[in-house]
Coordinates of C-alpha atoms and ligand atoms in Angstrom, one line a residue:
M1 CA 61.9 -61.9 -16.7
R2 CA 60.8 -61.2 -13.2
I3 CA 61.3 -57.8 -11.9
L4 CA 60.8 -56.3 -8.4
L5 CA 59.5 -52.8 -8.5
V6 CA 60.0 -50.7 -5.3
E7 CA 57.9 -47.6 -5.7
D8 CA 55.6 -45.9 -3.2
D9 CA 53.7 -43.8 -5.7
A10 CA 50.8 -46.0 -6.7
I11 CA 50.1 -44.2 -10.0
V12 CA 53.7 -44.3 -11.2
A13 CA 53.9 -48.0 -10.1
A14 CA 50.7 -48.9 -12.0
G15 CA 52.0 -47.3 -15.2
I16 CA 55.3 -49.3 -15.0
V17 CA 53.5 -52.6 -14.1
E18 CA 51.1 -52.2 -17.1
G19 CA 53.8 -51.1 -19.5
L20 CA 56.2 -53.9 -18.6
A21 CA 53.5 -56.5 -18.7
R22 CA 53.1 -55.6 -22.4
S23 CA 56.7 -56.6 -23.0
S24 CA 56.0 -59.9 -21.2
M25 CA 58.0 -59.0 -18.0
S26 CA 56.4 -60.0 -14.7
V27 CA 56.5 -57.3 -12.1
D28 CA 56.0 -57.6 -8.4
R29 CA 55.5 -54.2 -6.8
V30 CA 56.1 -53.2 -3.2
G31 CA 55.7 -49.7 -1.7
T32 CA 58.5 -49.9 0.9
A33 CA 62.1 -50.9 1.2
E34 CA 61.3 -53.2 4.1
L35 CA 58.8 -55.2 1.9
A36 CA 61.4 -55.2 -0.8
E37 CA 63.9 -56.9 1.5
A38 CA 61.4 -59.5 2.4
A39 CA 60.5 -60.1 -1.3
L40 CA 64.2 -60.4 -2.3
A41 CA 64.7 -63.0 0.4
M42 CA 62.0 -65.1 -1.1
T43 CA 62.4 -64.9 -4.8
A44 CA 65.3 -64.8 -7.3
Y45 CA 64.5 -61.7 -9.3
D46 CA 66.2 -60.9 -12.6
L47 CA 66.3 -57.2 -11.8
A48 CA 65.1 -54.5 -9.4
I49 CA 63.7 -51.0 -10.1
V50 CA 64.1 -48.9 -7.0
D51 CA 62.7 -45.5 -6.4
L52 CA 65.0 -43.6 -4.1
G53 CA 62.4 -41.6 -2.2
L54 CA 60.6 -44.2 -0.1
P55 CA 58.9 -43.9 3.3
V56 CA 61.0 -45.0 6.4
M57 CA 64.0 -46.8 4.8
D58 CA 65.0 -45.0 1.6
G59 CA 66.1 -46.6 -1.7
L60 CA 69.8 -45.9 -1.1
E61 CA 69.8 -47.8 2.1
L62 CA 68.0 -50.7 0.4
I63 CA 70.6 -50.9 -2.3
R64 CA 73.4 -50.7 0.3
R65 CA 71.9 -53.7 2.1
V66 CA 71.4 -55.6 -1.1
R67 CA 75.1 -55.1 -2.1
R68 CA 76.3 -55.9 1.4
K69 CA 74.6 -59.3 1.0
R70 CA 76.6 -59.6 -2.2
M71 CA 73.5 -60.1 -4.2
N72 CA 74.5 -59.4 -7.8
L73 CA 71.0 -58.4 -8.9
P74 CA 70.9 -55.6 -11.5
V75 CA 69.4 -52.5 -10.0
L76 CA 67.9 -49.5 -11.8
I77 CA 67.2 -46.4 -9.7
L78 CA 64.4 -43.9 -10.3
T79 CA 65.2 -40.4 -9.2
A80 CA 63.9 -36.9 -9.4
R81 CA 65.4 -34.6 -11.9
D82 CA 66.9 -32.4 -9.2
G83 CA 68.4 -35.3 -7.3
L84 CA 71.9 -35.3 -8.7
E85 CA 73.6 -36.0 -5.4
D86 CA 71.3 -39.0 -4.7
R87 CA 71.9 -40.3 -8.2
V88 CA 75.7 -40.2 -7.8
K89 CA 75.4 -41.8 -4.4
G90 CA 73.2 -44.5 -5.8
L91 CA 75.6 -45.4 -8.5
D92 CA 78.5 -45.3 -6.0
I93 CA 76.9 -47.8 -3.7
G94 CA 76.1 -50.2 -6.5
A95 CA 73.1 -49.3 -8.6
D96 CA 73.7 -50.2 -12.2
D97 CA 71.8 -47.4 -13.9
Y98 CA 69.3 -44.6 -13.3
L99 CA 66.3 -43.1 -14.9
L100 CA 65.0 -39.6 -14.2
K101 CA 61.4 -39.1 -13.5
P102 CA 59.2 -38.5 -15.4
F103 CA 60.3 -40.9 -18.1
L104 CA 58.7 -42.7 -21.1
L105 CA 58.1 -46.4 -21.0
P106 CA 60.1 -47.2 -24.2
E107 CA 63.2 -45.7 -22.5
L108 CA 62.6 -47.7 -19.3
Q109 CA 62.1 -50.9 -21.4
A110 CA 65.3 -50.3 -23.4
R111 CA 67.3 -49.7 -20.2
L112 CA 66.0 -52.8 -18.6
R113 CA 67.0 -54.9 -21.6
A114 CA 70.5 -53.3 -21.6
L115 CA 70.8 -54.1 -17.9
I116 CA 69.8 -57.7 -18.3
R117 CA 72.2 -58.1 -21.2
R118 CA 75.0 -56.5 -19.2
S119 CA 74.3 -58.8 -16.3
Q120 CA 74.7 -61.7 -18.6
A121 CA 77.8 -60.1 -20.1
T122 CA 76.4 -60.0 -23.6
A123 CA 77.0 -56.8 -25.7
S124 CA 74.2 -57.0 -28.2
S125 CA 70.5 -57.9 -28.0
E126 CA 71.3 -61.1 -29.8
L127 CA 72.0 -64.3 -28.0
I128 CA 73.5 -67.2 -30.0
F129 CA 73.9 -70.8 -29.2
G130 CA 74.9 -73.0 -32.1
P131 CA 72.3 -72.7 -34.7
L132 CA 69.9 -71.0 -32.3
Q133 CA 69.5 -67.2 -32.3
L134 CA 67.4 -65.2 -29.9
D135 CA 66.8 -61.5 -30.3
L136 CA 65.9 -59.9 -27.0
G137 CA 64.9 -56.6 -28.6
V138 CA 62.1 -57.9 -30.8
R139 CA 61.6 -61.1 -28.9
S140 CA 62.2 -63.5 -31.8
A141 CA 63.8 -66.9 -32.1
K142 CA 65.4 -68.5 -35.1
L143 CA 66.8 -72.0 -35.6
S144 CA 69.2 -72.3 -38.5
D145 CA 67.7 -69.0 -39.8
Q146 CA 64.2 -70.4 -39.7
V147 CA 61.8 -68.5 -37.4
L148 CA 60.8 -70.6 -34.4
D149 CA 57.2 -69.9 -33.4
L150 CA 57.3 -69.8 -29.6
P151 CA 54.6 -68.7 -27.2
V152 CA 55.7 -66.2 -24.5
R153 CA 56.4 -68.8 -21.8
E154 CA 58.5 -71.1 -24.0
W155 CA 60.4 -68.1 -25.3
E156 CA 61.2 -67.1 -21.7
V157 CA 62.4 -70.6 -20.8
L158 CA 64.6 -70.7 -23.9
Q159 CA 66.0 -67.2 -23.1
H160 CA 66.9 -68.2 -19.6
L161 CA 68.5 -71.4 -20.8
I162 CA 70.6 -69.7 -23.4
M163 CA 71.7 -67.0 -21.0
A164 CA 72.7 -69.5 -18.4
A165 CA 74.6 -71.7 -20.8
P166 CA 77.0 -73.5 -20.3
R167 CA 75.9 -73.4 -16.7
V168 CA 73.0 -75.3 -15.3
L169 CA 69.8 -73.3 -14.9
S170 CA 67.9 -74.3 -11.8
K171 CA 64.3 -75.3 -12.1
Q172 CA 63.5 -73.1 -9.1
K173 CA 65.0 -70.1 -10.9
L174 CA 62.7 -70.8 -13.8
I175 CA 59.7 -71.1 -11.6
D176 CA 60.5 -67.8 -9.9
S177 CA 61.2 -66.0 -13.1
L178 CA 58.1 -67.1 -15.0
G179 CA 55.6 -66.4 -12.2
D180 CA 54.5 -63.4 -10.3
W181 CA 52.5 -62.9 -7.1
D182 CA 49.2 -63.2 -9.0
R183 CA 50.1 -66.2 -10.9
E184 CA 52.3 -69.0 -9.6
V185 CA 54.0 -71.2 -12.1
S186 CA 54.3 -74.8 -11.0
A187 CA 57.2 -77.2 -11.5
N188 CA 54.9 -79.2 -13.8
A189 CA 54.2 -76.2 -16.0
V190 CA 58.0 -75.7 -16.3
E191 CA 58.4 -79.3 -17.3
L192 CA 55.7 -78.9 -19.9
Y193 CA 57.4 -75.8 -21.5
V194 CA 60.7 -77.7 -21.6
S195 CA 59.2 -80.7 -23.3
R196 CA 57.5 -78.5 -25.9
L197 CA 60.8 -76.8 -26.5
R198 CA 62.5 -80.1 -26.9
A199 CA 60.0 -81.1 -29.5
K200 CA 60.7 -77.9 -31.4
L201 CA 64.5 -78.3 -31.2
A202 CA 64.4 -82.0 -32.0
S203 CA 65.7 -81.7 -35.5
S204 CA 68.7 -79.6 -34.4
P205 CA 71.8 -80.3 -32.4
V206 CA 70.6 -78.1 -29.6
Q207 CA 69.5 -80.2 -26.6
I208 CA 67.9 -79.3 -23.3
R209 CA 69.6 -81.8 -20.9
T210 CA 68.0 -82.5 -17.5
V211 CA 70.4 -82.3 -14.6
R212 CA 68.8 -84.4 -12.1
G213 CA 67.7 -82.6 -8.9
I214 CA 68.9 -79.3 -10.1
G215 CA 67.5 -78.1 -13.4
Y216 CA 68.4 -77.9 -17.1
R217 CA 71.4 -77.2 -19.3
L218 CA 71.5 -76.2 -22.9
E219 CA 73.9 -78.4 -24.9
L220 CA 75.1 -79.0 -28.4
A221 CA 75.0 -82.6 -29.5
Ligands
CA301 CA1 58.8 -42.0 -4.0

């Protein structure tokens, strides 16, 4: 999962980046709404965390612009405890959820997982595709009830494939989602993760089909 964090407070931002890295989410942080707009134009994020109190353009205006462009990116707003009016306004203009400052990391992580599930229209933390079962909460994968041992990157690729199914998942979306500003993920690396996953799924009817020029699709043979 690749997340854009828009937060001008460096200490709060550092805490979030570090905490989310531990749950294997990549976070790109910007300190202004203007930089956030530029980042959103470049990269297909899975989710944005937006602090409402930002210098110059505020978080509400940023969300308004994002929604005006019809981007269906899930947005979580961070607000001060006394900011009831802003919170309501934020939800009204298209934020998906909010969290009051100060907050604890486990709550932030749980809300992010819920938002990602909701954006994929799945009600539980379990994703199922044929004999394949992924649990987003504990980040585990099973194939016909046998635990699949997957390194973080392979797990991420499989998660994106299963969430996209039956649609095609673009290779660019995978490249964007797996990397962050400090560490680019190449098309070759994505191909390598996919080929390793194929080897691990070889004994099952689950197949990762290459859709030429676009990306991959999870299929049942
Ligand atoms: Ca702020």
